[in-house]
């Protein structure tokens, strides 16, 4: 099982990274700013969503970043793709030396335009097993350059950097909101600013009571056999379980027509943001549609010139199904059931998992949707 594992790890991690985007994630400055000074400090956070995102505000009450009860949700309006080769180059530098790449990212965002777009896409797509923290570490190094000590005197520079970051996110179609708070030594907020992408989502329908549960997903694909990821509540992330059963597919593969597959593969590679909703609908429809798209995604997607295309297309698709709450649990369950059935039919082993995380009790319930017969670990 040596060779299949390598394939599995590579593809799995791409999609795990994608799942992190779907769930919305924050980019944080890891280094505590301005410890022990008596004056105010400048703090920042960046919130990223897949289809929409709220801005975070620093709460004096809990001394942390929070969202309001009915926040405005921002969407992104563009679908520009920075040059594949530049993105690929930056991703490999992030993987080799996250801190050094952070310096390049700081200046790329400062420069704005296409350079900033490349930096953002690379940060979100960087996937460097076993170092899953390379992207966040690069971001942290970048923002530390712009705002090294939390000095409020950097406000203008940080504002201009976040203005460029939000514009780049808007251009590439990733909803993002960066927040700055100047916090005084007692924890009060002296000054606050947000920098967000330019679209505004339609307000969500009123829901009865706020649910303490959220739903996160992960999907693992591989050529020969896969294990289901396990949600780890300590790190709030998905981890590979090396002792878990390996799933293959159950029957003879029913390969869809090559010309159709090639056309869909082109769509995934060349315009993943537009391919995402088509993938979403096809899997939702099930049957042959689902099989065709699943086959094209999993067999042609890994070879796209743009290394982020596969995860982008998948993320848009699942992001349109799972809204991160139990409201969409039935839809997500059905989508994953169809996805696993499609993978099984076309001979692509996969395991899609969802975790229902109860924020109030800390309880986690995980459900797995996998292909075919067990091959044995
Ligand atoms: C990417 O391709 C362009 C055009 O071919 C070239 O000018 C540029 O140097 C390349 N960048 C990298 C990092 O290879
Ligand atoms: C990993 O898989 C094994 C075998 O199914 C299971 O017993 C174990 O609980 C799993 N580990 C985690 C952390 O879930």
mmCIF file of C-alpha atoms and ligand atoms in Angstrom:
data_model
loop_
_atom_site.group_PDB
_atom_site.id
_atom_site.type_symbol
_atom_site.label_atom_id
_atom_site.label_comp_id
_atom_site.label_asym_id
_atom_site.label_seq_id
_atom_site.Cartn_x
_atom_site.Cartn_y
_atom_site.Cartn_z
ATOM 1 C CA UNK A 1 0.000 0.000 0.000
ATOM 2 C CA UNK A 2 3.015 2.355 -0.239
ATOM 3 C CA UNK A 3 2.257 4.069 -3.562
ATOM 4 C CA UNK A 4 -1.467 4.605 -2.977
ATOM 5 C CA UNK A 5 -0.751 6.246 0.364
ATOM 6 C CA UNK A 6 1.395 8.873 -1.308
ATOM 7 C CA UNK A 7 -1.395 9.731 -3.733
ATOM 8 C CA UNK A 8 -3.880 9.730 -0.933
ATOM 9 C CA UNK A 9 -1.888 12.088 1.252
ATOM 10 C CA UNK A 10 -1.389 14.558 -1.564
ATOM 11 C CA UNK A 11 -4.972 14.731 -2.692
ATOM 12 C CA UNK A 12 -6.429 14.422 0.753
ATOM 13 C CA UNK A 13 -4.548 17.423 1.985
ATOM 14 C CA UNK A 14 -5.669 19.592 -0.897
ATOM 15 C CA UNK A 15 -9.247 18.932 0.035
ATOM 16 C CA UNK A 16 -8.709 19.243 3.737
ATOM 17 C CA UNK A 17 -7.330 22.693 3.036
ATOM 18 C CA UNK A 18 -10.399 23.342 0.942
ATOM 19 C CA UNK A 19 -12.665 22.289 3.752
ATOM 20 C CA UNK A 20 -10.949 24.776 5.991
ATOM 21 C CA UNK A 21 -11.835 27.497 3.518
ATOM 22 C CA UNK A 22 -15.448 26.392 3.374
ATOM 23 C CA UNK A 23 -15.784 26.516 7.106
ATOM 24 C CA UNK A 24 -14.498 30.024 7.129
ATOM 25 C CA UNK A 25 -11.212 30.619 8.811
ATOM 26 C CA UNK A 26 -9.358 33.299 10.567
ATOM 27 C CA UNK A 27 -5.819 34.318 9.903
ATOM 28 C CA UNK A 28 -4.241 35.372 13.140
ATOM 29 C CA UNK A 29 -1.135 37.088 14.244
ATOM 30 C CA UNK A 30 0.420 34.459 16.462
ATOM 31 C CA UNK A 31 2.927 36.627 18.228
ATOM 32 C CA UNK A 32 1.225 38.422 21.125
ATOM 33 C CA UNK A 33 1.563 42.093 20.391
ATOM 34 C CA UNK A 34 3.141 44.713 22.603
ATOM 35 C CA UNK A 35 3.270 42.690 25.797
ATOM 36 C CA UNK A 36 3.775 44.804 28.909
ATOM 37 C CA UNK A 37 3.451 48.247 27.355
ATOM 38 C CA UNK A 38 1.240 50.762 29.057
ATOM 39 C CA UNK A 39 -0.245 52.310 25.913
ATOM 40 C CA UNK A 40 -2.898 51.057 23.495
ATOM 41 C CA UNK A 41 -2.079 48.214 21.110
ATOM 42 C CA UNK A 42 -3.164 47.633 17.547
ATOM 43 C CA UNK A 43 -4.666 44.194 16.954
ATOM 44 C CA UNK A 44 -5.799 42.562 13.756
ATOM 45 C CA UNK A 45 -7.667 39.545 12.489
ATOM 46 C CA UNK A 46 -8.770 38.348 9.064
ATOM 47 C CA UNK A 47 -11.944 36.341 8.561
ATOM 48 C CA UNK A 48 -12.357 34.355 5.344
ATOM 49 C CA UNK A 49 -15.429 32.552 4.085
ATOM 50 C CA UNK A 50 -16.281 30.687 0.978
ATOM 51 C CA UNK A 51 -19.602 32.079 -0.089
ATOM 52 C CA UNK A 52 -19.956 34.886 2.458
ATOM 53 C CA UNK A 53 -18.259 36.216 5.561
ATOM 54 C CA UNK A 54 -19.065 38.483 8.519
ATOM 55 C CA UNK A 55 -16.569 41.021 9.852
ATOM 56 C CA UNK A 56 -15.205 40.334 13.307
ATOM 57 C CA UNK A 57 -15.051 43.026 15.966
ATOM 58 C CA UNK A 58 -12.909 43.030 19.092
ATOM 59 C CA UNK A 59 -15.172 42.559 22.083
ATOM 60 C CA UNK A 60 -14.093 44.315 25.295
ATOM 61 C CA UNK A 61 -16.347 41.899 27.163
ATOM 62 C CA UNK A 62 -14.653 38.662 26.145
ATOM 63 C CA UNK A 63 -11.332 40.203 25.042
ATOM 64 C CA UNK A 64 -11.520 38.351 21.770
ATOM 65 C CA UNK A 65 -12.785 38.743 18.188
ATOM 66 C CA UNK A 66 -16.496 38.062 17.842
ATOM 67 C CA UNK A 67 -19.278 38.600 15.320
ATOM 68 C CA UNK A 68 -22.529 40.342 16.108
ATOM 69 C CA UNK A 69 -25.815 38.407 16.222
ATOM 70 C CA UNK A 70 -27.025 39.454 12.799
ATOM 71 C CA UNK A 71 -23.911 40.633 11.024
ATOM 72 C CA UNK A 72 -23.768 41.965 7.487
ATOM 73 C CA UNK A 73 -22.389 39.157 5.336
ATOM 74 C CA UNK A 74 -19.971 40.153 2.604
ATOM 75 C CA UNK A 75 -19.455 38.334 -0.661
ATOM 76 C CA UNK A 76 -16.754 38.704 -3.280
ATOM 77 C CA UNK A 77 -17.536 39.880 -6.765
ATOM 78 C CA UNK A 78 -14.583 38.942 -9.014
ATOM 79 C CA UNK A 79 -13.323 35.767 -10.616
ATOM 80 C CA UNK A 80 -9.822 36.752 -11.696
ATOM 81 C CA UNK A 81 -7.157 34.047 -11.479
ATOM 82 C CA UNK A 82 -3.569 35.126 -10.933
ATOM 83 C CA UNK A 83 -1.004 33.413 -13.228
ATOM 84 C CA UNK A 84 -0.745 29.688 -12.406
ATOM 85 C CA UNK A 85 3.028 29.642 -12.522
ATOM 86 C CA UNK A 86 3.356 32.553 -10.072
ATOM 87 C CA UNK A 87 0.912 30.946 -7.630
ATOM 88 C CA UNK A 88 2.662 27.605 -7.881
ATOM 89 C CA UNK A 89 6.030 29.218 -7.312
ATOM 90 C CA UNK A 90 4.852 31.070 -4.210
ATOM 91 C CA UNK A 91 3.173 27.943 -2.799
ATOM 92 C CA UNK A 92 6.426 26.030 -3.085
ATOM 93 C CA UNK A 93 8.269 28.855 -1.318
ATOM 94 C CA UNK A 94 5.622 28.864 1.449
ATOM 95 C CA UNK A 95 6.156 25.124 1.873
ATOM 96 C CA UNK A 96 9.948 25.363 1.879
ATOM 97 C CA UNK A 97 10.277 28.280 4.253
ATOM 98 C CA UNK A 98 7.015 29.768 5.548
ATOM 99 C CA UNK A 99 8.682 32.608 7.405
ATOM 100 C CA UNK A 100 10.807 33.766 4.472
ATOM 101 C CA UNK A 101 7.787 33.520 2.166
ATOM 102 C CA UNK A 102 5.920 35.716 4.657
ATOM 103 C CA UNK A 103 8.296 38.583 3.834
ATOM 104 C CA UNK A 104 7.482 38.188 0.133
ATOM 105 C CA UNK A 105 3.774 38.057 0.911
ATOM 106 C CA UNK A 106 4.011 41.265 2.943
ATOM 107 C CA UNK A 107 5.514 43.130 -0.002
ATOM 108 C CA UNK A 108 3.231 41.478 -2.576
ATOM 109 C CA UNK A 109 0.138 42.682 -0.714
ATOM 110 C CA UNK A 110 1.749 46.093 -0.312
ATOM 111 C CA UNK A 111 2.236 46.221 -4.079
ATOM 112 C CA UNK A 112 -1.441 45.331 -4.634
ATOM 113 C CA UNK A 113 -3.008 44.184 -7.889
ATOM 114 C CA UNK A 114 -1.968 40.875 -9.383
ATOM 115 C CA UNK A 115 0.892 40.416 -6.919
ATOM 116 C CA UNK A 116 -1.536 40.678 -4.015
ATOM 117 C CA UNK A 117 -3.967 38.283 -5.732
ATOM 118 C CA UNK A 118 -1.196 35.724 -6.163
ATOM 119 C CA UNK A 119 -0.204 36.090 -2.509
ATOM 120 C CA UNK A 120 -3.757 35.539 -1.288
ATOM 121 C CA UNK A 121 -4.481 32.528 -3.505
ATOM 122 C CA UNK A 122 -1.143 30.949 -2.567
ATOM 123 C CA UNK A 123 -1.794 31.492 1.156
ATOM 124 C CA UNK A 124 -5.188 29.842 0.926
ATOM 125 C CA UNK A 125 -4.048 26.982 -1.308
ATOM 126 C CA UNK A 126 -0.677 26.203 0.245
ATOM 127 C CA UNK A 127 -0.728 22.617 1.290
ATOM 128 C CA UNK A 128 2.541 21.317 2.612
ATOM 129 C CA UNK A 129 2.168 18.015 4.420
ATOM 130 C CA UNK A 130 3.234 17.251 7.063
ATOM 131 C CA UNK A 131 3.354 20.978 7.880
ATOM 132 C CA UNK A 132 -0.330 21.927 7.666
ATOM 133 C CA UNK A 133 0.431 25.219 9.369
ATOM 134 C CA UNK A 134 2.721 26.574 6.653
ATOM 135 C CA UNK A 135 0.067 28.878 5.140
ATOM 136 C CA UNK A 136 -1.002 30.374 8.476
ATOM 137 C CA UNK A 137 2.675 30.690 9.516
ATOM 138 C CA UNK A 138 3.441 32.636 6.340
ATOM 139 C CA UNK A 139 0.481 34.905 6.941
ATOM 140 C CA UNK A 140 1.571 35.490 10.502
ATOM 141 C CA UNK A 141 5.090 36.371 9.336
ATOM 142 C CA UNK A 142 3.642 38.750 6.733
ATOM 143 C CA UNK A 143 1.385 40.686 9.093
ATOM 144 C CA UNK A 144 4.205 40.806 11.656
ATOM 145 C CA UNK A 145 6.223 42.734 9.083
ATOM 146 C CA UNK A 146 3.476 45.277 8.635
ATOM 147 C CA UNK A 147 2.566 45.518 12.298
ATOM 148 C CA UNK A 148 5.613 44.224 14.180
ATOM 149 C CA UNK A 149 4.882 45.365 17.713
ATOM 150 C CA UNK A 150 1.229 46.301 17.798
ATOM 151 C CA UNK A 151 2.144 49.978 17.721
ATOM 152 C CA UNK A 152 -0.935 52.111 16.871
ATOM 153 C CA UNK A 153 1.422 54.358 14.896
ATOM 154 C CA UNK A 154 1.318 51.606 12.220
ATOM 155 C CA UNK A 155 -2.424 52.157 11.733
ATOM 156 C CA UNK A 156 -2.119 53.830 8.332
ATOM 157 C CA UNK A 157 0.267 51.228 7.001
ATOM 158 C CA UNK A 158 -1.822 48.295 8.256
ATOM 159 C CA UNK A 159 -4.978 49.951 6.855
ATOM 160 C CA UNK A 160 -3.433 50.304 3.432
ATOM 161 C CA UNK A 161 -2.194 46.677 3.543
ATOM 162 C CA UNK A 162 -5.661 45.409 4.484
ATOM 163 C CA UNK A 163 -7.240 47.603 1.795
ATOM 164 C CA UNK A 164 -5.073 45.789 -0.766
ATOM 165 C CA UNK A 165 -5.725 42.373 0.794
ATOM 166 C CA UNK A 166 -9.511 42.896 0.659
ATOM 167 C CA UNK A 167 -9.300 44.186 -2.928
ATOM 168 C CA UNK A 168 -7.270 41.115 -3.942
ATOM 169 C CA UNK A 169 -9.803 38.832 -2.248
ATOM 170 C CA UNK A 170 -12.636 40.616 -4.045
ATOM 171 C CA UNK A 171 -10.817 40.210 -7.374
ATOM 172 C CA UNK A 172 -10.274 36.457 -6.943
ATOM 173 C CA UNK A 173 -13.746 35.808 -5.541
ATOM 174 C CA UNK A 174 -12.892 34.960 -1.926
ATOM 175 C CA UNK A 175 -15.101 36.689 0.683
ATOM 176 C CA UNK A 176 -12.841 38.286 3.273
ATOM 177 C CA UNK A 177 -13.016 40.818 6.067
ATOM 178 C CA UNK A 178 -9.932 42.136 7.846
ATOM 179 C CA UNK A 179 -10.417 43.969 11.132
ATOM 180 C CA UNK A 180 -8.241 46.332 13.106
ATOM 181 C CA UNK A 181 -8.880 47.317 16.715
ATOM 182 C CA UNK A 182 -6.829 49.681 18.806
ATOM 183 C CA UNK A 183 -7.246 48.331 22.312
ATOM 184 C CA UNK A 184 -6.297 50.296 25.416
ATOM 185 C CA UNK A 185 -4.586 48.653 28.399
ATOM 186 C CA UNK A 186 -7.923 48.141 30.182
ATOM 187 C CA UNK A 187 -9.258 46.197 27.200
ATOM 188 C CA UNK A 188 -11.451 48.988 25.843
ATOM 189 C CA UNK A 189 -11.603 49.567 22.094
ATOM 190 C CA UNK A 190 -10.332 53.028 21.200
ATOM 191 C CA UNK A 191 -10.660 52.747 17.441
ATOM 192 C CA UNK A 192 -11.880 50.067 15.022
ATOM 193 C CA UNK A 193 -11.796 49.625 11.240
ATOM 194 C CA UNK A 194 -12.852 46.895 8.826
ATOM 195 C CA UNK A 195 -11.762 46.155 5.257
ATOM 196 C CA UNK A 196 -14.014 43.811 3.362
ATOM 197 C CA UNK A 197 -14.842 42.482 -0.078
ATOM 198 C CA UNK A 198 -17.407 44.493 -1.973
ATOM 199 C CA UNK A 199 -20.557 42.350 -2.276
ATOM 200 C CA UNK A 200 -23.310 42.089 0.315
ATOM 201 C CA UNK A 201 -25.203 38.816 0.765
ATOM 202 C CA UNK A 202 -28.980 38.776 1.017
ATOM 203 C CA UNK A 203 -29.908 38.677 4.697
ATOM 204 C CA UNK A 204 -30.405 35.146 6.030
ATOM 205 C CA UNK A 205 -33.933 34.066 6.874
ATOM 206 C CA UNK A 206 -34.812 34.547 10.520
ATOM 207 C CA UNK A 207 -34.052 31.348 12.374
ATOM 208 C CA UNK A 208 -35.875 30.530 15.586
ATOM 209 C CA UNK A 209 -33.054 30.118 18.060
ATOM 210 C CA UNK A 210 -29.337 30.315 17.625
ATOM 211 C CA UNK A 211 -27.957 26.784 17.464
ATOM 212 C CA UNK A 212 -24.770 26.054 19.400
ATOM 213 C CA UNK A 213 -23.875 23.426 16.809
ATOM 214 C CA UNK A 214 -21.716 23.870 13.762
ATOM 215 C CA UNK A 215 -20.936 21.439 10.987
ATOM 216 C CA UNK A 216 -17.517 20.976 9.445
ATOM 217 C CA UNK A 217 -16.624 18.701 6.578
ATOM 218 C CA UNK A 218 -13.640 16.997 5.046
ATOM 219 C CA UNK A 219 -13.255 14.861 1.960
ATOM 220 C CA UNK A 220 -10.459 12.456 1.136
ATOM 221 C CA UNK A 221 -9.910 11.090 -2.357
ATOM 222 C CA UNK A 222 -7.317 8.627 -3.581
ATOM 223 C CA UNK A 223 -6.605 6.282 -6.451
ATOM 224 C CA UNK A 224 -6.305 2.940 -4.666
ATOM 225 C CA UNK A 225 -7.899 3.303 -1.274
ATOM 226 C CA UNK A 226 -8.642 5.924 1.347
ATOM 227 C CA UNK A 227 -9.124 6.235 5.085
ATOM 228 C CA UNK A 228 -11.703 8.601 6.522
ATOM 229 C CA UNK A 229 -10.287 11.662 8.269
ATOM 230 C CA UNK A 230 -11.048 12.100 11.946
ATOM 231 C CA UNK A 231 -12.195 15.416 13.373
ATOM 232 C CA UNK A 232 -9.891 16.442 16.215
ATOM 233 C CA UNK A 233 -11.551 18.855 18.614
ATOM 234 C CA UNK A 234 -8.270 19.837 20.306
ATOM 235 C CA UNK A 235 -6.987 21.443 17.139
ATOM 236 C CA UNK A 236 -10.387 22.037 15.497
ATOM 237 C CA UNK A 237 -9.049 20.339 12.400
ATOM 238 C CA UNK A 238 -9.195 17.086 10.441
ATOM 239 C CA UNK A 239 -6.449 14.557 10.946
ATOM 240 C CA UNK A 240 -5.473 11.398 9.100
ATOM 241 C CA UNK A 241 -6.130 8.193 11.044
ATOM 242 C CA UNK A 242 -3.414 5.761 10.006
ATOM 243 C CA UNK A 243 -5.062 2.788 11.706
ATOM 244 C CA UNK A 244 -8.520 3.321 10.209
ATOM 245 C CA UNK A 245 -9.990 0.909 7.642
ATOM 246 C CA UNK A 246 -9.034 1.534 4.012
ATOM 247 C CA UNK A 247 -11.919 1.835 1.591
ATOM 248 C CA UNK A 248 -11.732 1.006 -2.100
ATOM 249 C CA UNK A 249 -14.651 0.693 -4.477
ATOM 250 C CA UNK A 250 -17.074 -2.186 -4.620
ATOM 251 C CA UNK A 251 -17.484 -3.164 -8.239
ATOM 252 C CA UNK A 252 -16.162 -2.804 -11.733
ATOM 253 C CA UNK A 253 -15.710 0.851 -12.622
ATOM 254 C CA UNK A 254 -18.215 2.409 -14.964
ATOM 255 C CA UNK A 255 -16.034 4.998 -16.721
ATOM 256 C CA UNK A 256 -18.019 7.931 -18.174
ATOM 257 C CA UNK A 257 -17.505 8.972 -21.841
ATOM 258 C CA UNK A 258 -14.046 10.449 -22.342
ATOM 259 C CA UNK A 259 -15.140 13.505 -24.341
ATOM 260 C CA UNK A 260 -17.620 14.607 -21.698
ATOM 261 C CA UNK A 261 -15.056 14.043 -18.976
ATOM 262 C CA UNK A 262 -12.446 16.087 -20.833
ATOM 263 C CA UNK A 263 -14.863 19.004 -21.234
ATOM 264 C CA UNK A 264 -15.705 19.034 -17.530
ATOM 265 C CA UNK A 265 -12.053 18.645 -16.582
ATOM 266 C CA UNK A 266 -11.269 21.748 -18.643
ATOM 267 C CA UNK A 267 -13.969 23.623 -16.807
ATOM 268 C CA UNK A 268 -12.567 22.602 -13.422
ATOM 269 C CA UNK A 269 -9.036 23.605 -14.414
ATOM 270 C CA UNK A 270 -9.804 26.828 -16.264
ATOM 271 C CA UNK A 271 -12.679 28.247 -14.284
ATOM 272 C CA UNK A 272 -13.028 26.449 -10.960
ATOM 273 C CA UNK A 273 -15.253 29.156 -9.496
ATOM 274 C CA UNK A 274 -17.804 28.620 -12.265
ATOM 275 C CA UNK A 275 -17.347 24.824 -12.219
ATOM 276 C CA UNK A 276 -18.134 24.701 -8.484
ATOM 277 C CA UNK A 277 -21.880 25.391 -8.736
ATOM 278 C CA UNK A 278 -22.168 22.902 -11.636
ATOM 279 C CA UNK A 279 -20.427 20.247 -9.558
ATOM 280 C CA UNK A 280 -22.711 21.075 -6.633
ATOM 281 C CA UNK A 281 -25.859 20.654 -8.729
ATOM 282 C CA UNK A 282 -24.620 17.507 -10.474
ATOM 283 C CA UNK A 283 -23.850 15.708 -7.213
ATOM 284 C CA UNK A 284 -27.126 16.917 -5.765
ATOM 285 C CA UNK A 285 -28.938 15.442 -8.770
ATOM 286 C CA UNK A 286 -27.139 12.111 -8.263
ATOM 287 C CA UNK A 287 -26.935 9.300 -10.820
ATOM 288 C CA UNK A 288 -25.049 9.776 -14.076
ATOM 289 C CA UNK A 289 -24.603 13.533 -13.635
ATOM 290 C CA UNK A 290 -22.953 12.991 -10.286
ATOM 291 C CA UNK A 291 -20.767 10.205 -11.680
ATOM 292 C CA UNK A 292 -19.581 12.277 -14.600
ATOM 293 C CA UNK A 293 -18.578 15.255 -12.487
ATOM 294 C CA UNK A 294 -17.059 13.178 -9.698
ATOM 295 C CA UNK A 295 -14.955 11.282 -12.215
ATOM 296 C CA UNK A 296 -13.819 14.452 -14.009
ATOM 297 C CA UNK A 297 -12.994 16.237 -10.740
ATOM 298 C CA UNK A 298 -11.033 13.389 -9.203
ATOM 299 C CA UNK A 299 -9.190 12.186 -12.273
ATOM 300 C CA UNK A 300 -8.441 15.409 -14.135
ATOM 301 C CA UNK A 301 -8.513 17.907 -11.245
ATOM 302 C CA UNK A 302 -5.209 16.752 -9.681
ATOM 303 C CA UNK A 303 -3.437 17.470 -12.985
ATOM 304 C CA UNK A 304 -4.746 21.000 -13.536
ATOM 305 C CA UNK A 305 -1.939 23.482 -14.230
ATOM 306 C CA UNK A 306 -3.346 25.623 -11.415
ATOM 307 C CA UNK A 307 -2.702 23.607 -8.254
ATOM 308 C CA UNK A 308 -5.575 25.308 -6.444
ATOM 309 C CA UNK A 309 -8.266 24.588 -9.082
ATOM 310 C CA UNK A 310 -9.441 21.237 -7.705
ATOM 311 C CA UNK A 311 -9.860 22.497 -4.161
ATOM 312 C CA UNK A 312 -11.455 25.741 -5.370
ATOM 313 C CA UNK A 313 -14.094 23.918 -7.433
ATOM 314 C CA UNK A 314 -14.789 21.449 -4.644
ATOM 315 C CA UNK A 315 -14.952 24.202 -2.026
ATOM 316 C CA UNK A 316 -17.430 26.247 -4.000
ATOM 317 C CA UNK A 317 -19.576 23.127 -4.448
ATOM 318 C CA UNK A 318 -19.643 22.013 -0.815
ATOM 319 C CA UNK A 319 -19.809 25.653 0.323
ATOM 320 C CA UNK A 320 -23.087 25.923 -1.568
ATOM 321 C CA UNK A 321 -24.477 22.929 0.342
ATOM 322 C CA UNK A 322 -23.095 23.072 3.876
ATOM 323 C CA UNK A 323 -23.724 26.490 5.432
ATOM 324 C CA UNK A 324 -21.785 25.429 8.530
ATOM 325 C CA UNK A 325 -24.896 24.943 10.661
ATOM 326 C CA UNK A 326 -27.241 22.026 11.287
ATOM 327 C CA UNK A 327 -29.816 23.831 9.093
ATOM 328 C CA UNK A 328 -28.078 22.289 6.098
ATOM 329 C CA UNK A 329 -27.315 18.916 7.707
ATOM 330 C CA UNK A 330 -29.882 17.013 5.633
ATOM 331 C CA UNK A 331 -28.658 18.586 2.404
ATOM 332 C CA UNK A 332 -25.027 17.839 3.275
ATOM 333 C CA UNK A 333 -25.880 14.249 4.220
ATOM 334 C CA UNK A 334 -27.650 13.728 0.918
ATOM 335 C CA UNK A 335 -24.834 15.372 -1.047
ATOM 336 C CA UNK A 336 -22.156 13.223 0.583
ATOM 337 C CA UNK A 337 -24.292 10.098 0.094
ATOM 338 C CA UNK A 338 -24.523 10.896 -3.618
ATOM 339 C CA UNK A 339 -20.821 11.756 -3.826
ATOM 340 C CA UNK A 340 -19.801 8.425 -2.266
ATOM 341 C CA UNK A 341 -22.221 6.512 -4.528
ATOM 342 C CA UNK A 342 -20.806 8.304 -7.577
ATOM 343 C CA UNK A 343 -17.203 7.615 -6.539
ATOM 344 C CA UNK A 344 -18.087 3.974 -6.028
ATOM 345 C CA UNK A 345 -19.725 3.697 -9.449
ATOM 346 C CA UNK A 346 -16.821 5.242 -11.354
ATOM 347 C CA UNK A 347 -14.064 3.518 -9.390
ATOM 348 C CA UNK A 348 -12.747 6.478 -7.353
ATOM 349 C CA UNK A 349 -12.298 5.611 -3.668
ATOM 350 C CA UNK A 350 -13.337 8.476 -1.422
ATOM 351 C CA UNK A 351 -14.510 9.265 2.072
ATOM 352 C CA UNK A 352 -16.456 12.413 2.887
ATOM 353 C CA UNK A 353 -16.929 13.159 6.565
ATOM 354 C CA UNK A 354 -18.965 15.630 8.507
ATOM 355 C CA UNK A 355 -18.578 16.551 12.141
ATOM 356 C CA UNK A 356 -21.360 18.102 14.178
ATOM 357 C CA UNK A 357 -19.652 20.103 16.876
ATOM 358 C CA UNK A 358 -21.694 21.252 19.852
ATOM 359 C CA UNK A 359 -20.031 24.436 21.070
ATOM 360 C CA UNK A 360 -21.949 24.365 24.331
ATOM 361 C CA UNK A 361 -21.116 20.807 25.451
ATOM 362 C CA UNK A 362 -17.976 20.134 23.416
ATOM 363 C CA UNK A 363 -19.562 16.943 22.068
ATOM 364 C CA UNK A 364 -18.697 15.895 18.546
ATOM 365 C CA UNK A 365 -20.598 13.501 16.338
ATOM 366 C CA UNK A 366 -18.846 12.387 13.171
ATOM 367 C CA UNK A 367 -20.521 10.746 10.191
ATOM 368 C CA UNK A 368 -18.605 9.170 7.308
ATOM 369 C CA UNK A 369 -19.767 8.552 3.745
ATOM 370 C CA UNK A 370 -17.376 6.262 1.918
ATOM 371 C CA UNK A 371 -17.094 4.145 -1.164
ATOM 372 C CA UNK A 372 -17.203 0.417 -1.499
ATOM 373 C CA UNK A 373 -15.624 -2.533 0.085
ATOM 374 C CA UNK A 374 -13.110 -2.429 2.859
ATOM 375 C CA UNK A 375 -9.643 -3.398 1.638
ATOM 376 C CA UNK A 376 -8.252 -3.864 5.107
ATOM 377 C CA UNK A 377 -5.777 -1.510 6.747
HETATM 378 C C1 LIG B 1 5.516 32.993 -15.192
HETATM 379 O O1 LIG B 1 5.342 33.129 -16.590
HETATM 380 C C2 LIG B 1 5.604 34.462 -17.086
HETATM 381 C C3 LIG B 1 5.239 34.507 -18.561
HETATM 382 O O2 LIG B 1 5.651 33.353 -19.213
HETATM 383 C C4 LIG B 1 7.074 34.824 -16.817
HETATM 384 O O3 LIG B 1 7.331 36.122 -17.264
HETATM 385 C C5 LIG B 1 7.343 34.727 -15.319
HETATM 386 O O4 LIG B 1 8.703 34.957 -15.039
HETATM 387 C C6 LIG B 1 6.955 33.345 -14.778
HETATM 388 N N1 LIG B 1 7.088 33.365 -13.329
HETATM 389 C C7 LIG B 1 7.680 32.379 -12.641
HETATM 390 C C8 LIG B 1 7.733 32.551 -11.176
HETATM 391 O O5 LIG B 1 8.169 31.394 -13.158
HETATM 392 C C1 LIG B 2 -8.839 5.281 14.005
HETATM 393 O O1 LIG B 2 -9.412 4.123 13.446
HETATM 394 C C2 LIG B 2 -9.512 3.014 14.341
HETATM 395 C C3 LIG B 2 -10.020 1.821 13.556
HETATM 396 O O2 LIG B 2 -11.274 2.085 12.994
HETATM 397 C C4 LIG B 2 -10.446 3.395 15.479
HETATM 398 O O3 LIG B 2 -10.538 2.335 16.399
HETATM 399 C C5 LIG B 2 -9.891 4.632 16.179
HETATM 400 O O4 LIG B 2 -10.804 5.049 17.156
HETATM 401 C C6 LIG B 2 -9.674 5.751 15.167
HETATM 402 N N1 LIG B 2 -9.015 6.860 15.818
HETATM 403 C C7 LIG B 2 -9.647 7.999 16.074
HETATM 404 C C8 LIG B 2 -8.826 9.067 16.687
HETATM 405 O O5 LIG B 2 -10.821 8.152 15.817
#
